[in-house]
Amino acid sequence: MKFLIVWFVLFFHLQGIQKSMHGTLELFPDSILEKEDKITLMEDFSVVYQSHIVLEIYNPSGLTHATTKLPEDALNKIQYFEANIIDLVSGKTIKKVKLKDLKSISYQDQISLYDDTQIKIFELEGIALPARVEISIQRSSSSNFFIEDWYPIMYYNQKVRKAKLELKYPRILGLRYKEQAINSAVSEIKASKDITLNWHLEDLSIIEFGSDEVIPVIEIAPQRFSLEGYTSNMASWEGLGAFIAQLNRQKDALPLNFADEVKQMVEGIEDEYEKVSVLYTYLQKNYRYVAISLGIGGWMPRPANEVVATKYGECKALSTLMKGMLSEVGIESQYTLVFAGDDHKPLDRDFPNNKFNHAMLRVPLKDGVIWLECTNSFLPAGFSGDFTMNRDVLVVTDKGGFLDRTPDYRQQAYNSIETIYEIELLGNGDARLKGLSKFSGFPSIGYLHLEKHGGEKQRRDYLNRELGGTGILIQNYSIEKVTIKEIPVTLINFDGMIQRFGQQTAKRIILPSHWKKLDPSMITNGVLNWKEEYIIRSERAVEMESNESNVKIESDFYSFHLESKVSSEGIKISNQLEINLPADASHETKEKLVTSINQEFLKHQLLLKKLE
């Protein structure tokens, strides 16, 4: 969606910081910054941005600090750009750059495949250091639907001498802002028609690369706003929802012949979820994801009749079509906005703002609410994985909107692996293998994606890597998809060989009691129920040095149960690992837990005594 363009640019700045040539940060900053910014809202809802930046650069890592990316499209225009590069030693001007000199590229991202945005780029290349760069910019937007946030510090390892912001807006429109880590009081000047806010910051602390220090920012949001003639009030979530409802009005109406076809698809089906699943599967099989973000099209969905005719659409269009299909069979659903993907920021419920990049559906059924990710082509209805998991969302209604939250999927049913291995030990330490694995919820996703999109080589490589431990070579396999309500389940039958499964000595064979290692990717959301059962037989006569073992471990975040015994079937080993980390556990915490558990696995090996 187009309103994210500038956000992505700022995110690029903050994430793209480089270290010094020696790989560590030096005490001296990569650049020293002075900046003055003015943001002026007009009564016609347009916004003017003016910036004057002075940058002193002392080492090559600071060259990227001068990079400037300016979006231009139907809503955003660049009126003026000038950059002067000055040699700090001689004081001479090295180069002057005007707007016409900037290179231009088309903007495309994971969201929009068709977009009318061009990015004008200024970069420093081949400049002798130290250098001083003076940049002046004026831009405008015809809409205040999205007002850029203000960052006094643009890069890590950058020293800010001075940073000023002047924010001016008409009383009749209003404006809201929220400060984060801003250590300067705002001053306010009130005129008859306008209010001007000023911030003046000096001598800001350098934020080092990799630091978890809070980045200073002033978030800015409109009160009354307009986009291409559609107006509303963003002082409440209901007001923002009412605006989206305006854009969506009557867009979900289906062509009459297609409406009849939809009814026929679910004829004779009584269960609500089954109806949803049938229509959702039809959408997945017959419509392609193609995003269009041209002008207001970045927020307004295409009408359902156009989507039916063309057989493609982006998140807004496919969600709207699905909404119309459900309505045709008597099932209510609600268009919903969310910030999807890995880079999401928590929504501030007390600061209504347009911080969304994706649309989906909320479907309140008699048995509970389910959520439909209408751009996914292989997951079952009601399960969207971690793409939109555990997020605050804006649910749009005919009269406005309200906040809700998507599921966190932390129940064991969504995080379960069960495997039965039959292993025949050979005399050389290799083994023949048969197995049946059941992956439920998150562990199933990789296999479902593989089954739909992977070639034969990709499948075999993936199965050899994921189905067991080291040395496995899958020879034959079958993949079966099952859905237990909205929980995706993958069943895999397989057989093959294991190289050097047993470590042999003169008198013993040492076997792993837990063959496959735990990996951080297996606990994406901190929960796992992992069961394994081994039936081990040997072509050579062996016996266990200890007939039975029973190990139970209880820890703060996991429990582990290992049991081994001799039975008529052979040597039977059963493992069960249950993990339940806090919802906010960091990636570092997960990695440490995985290392600890894998070390625990290594302690418990099975000793077989060779019989003469």
Short mmCIF file of C-alpha atoms in Angstrom, two decimals, residues 237-238 337 347-350 352 356 362 371 392-395 401-405:
data_model
loop_
_atom_site.label_atom_id
_atom_site.label_comp_id
_atom_site.label_asym_id
_atom_site.label_seq_id
_atom_site.Cartn_x
_atom_site.Cartn_y
_atom_site.Cartn_z
CA TRP A 237 -10.32 3.86 15.31
CA GLU A 238 -14.00 4.05 14.47
CA LEU A 337 -6.61 -4.25 8.27
CA LEU A 347 -0.08 -1.10 17.37
CA ASP A 348 -0.60 1.73 19.86
CA ARG A 349 -4.26 1.31 20.77
CA ASP A 350 -4.37 4.81 22.29
CA PRO A 352 -5.22 5.79 16.13
CA PHE A 356 -1.40 -1.13 8.23
CA ARG A 362 -12.61 -11.76 10.16
CA TRP A 371 -9.51 -15.43 10.15
CA ASP A 392 -3.85 -5.99 16.79
CA VAL A 393 -6.10 -5.40 13.79
CA LEU A 394 -8.74 -2.90 12.70
CA VAL A 395 -12.02 -4.63 11.89
CA GLY A 401 -14.53 -0.10 12.98
CA PHE A 402 -13.12 -1.64 16.14
CA LEU A 403 -9.86 -3.25 17.27
CA ASP A 404 -9.47 -6.98 17.68
CA ARG A 405 -6.53 -9.38 17.87
#
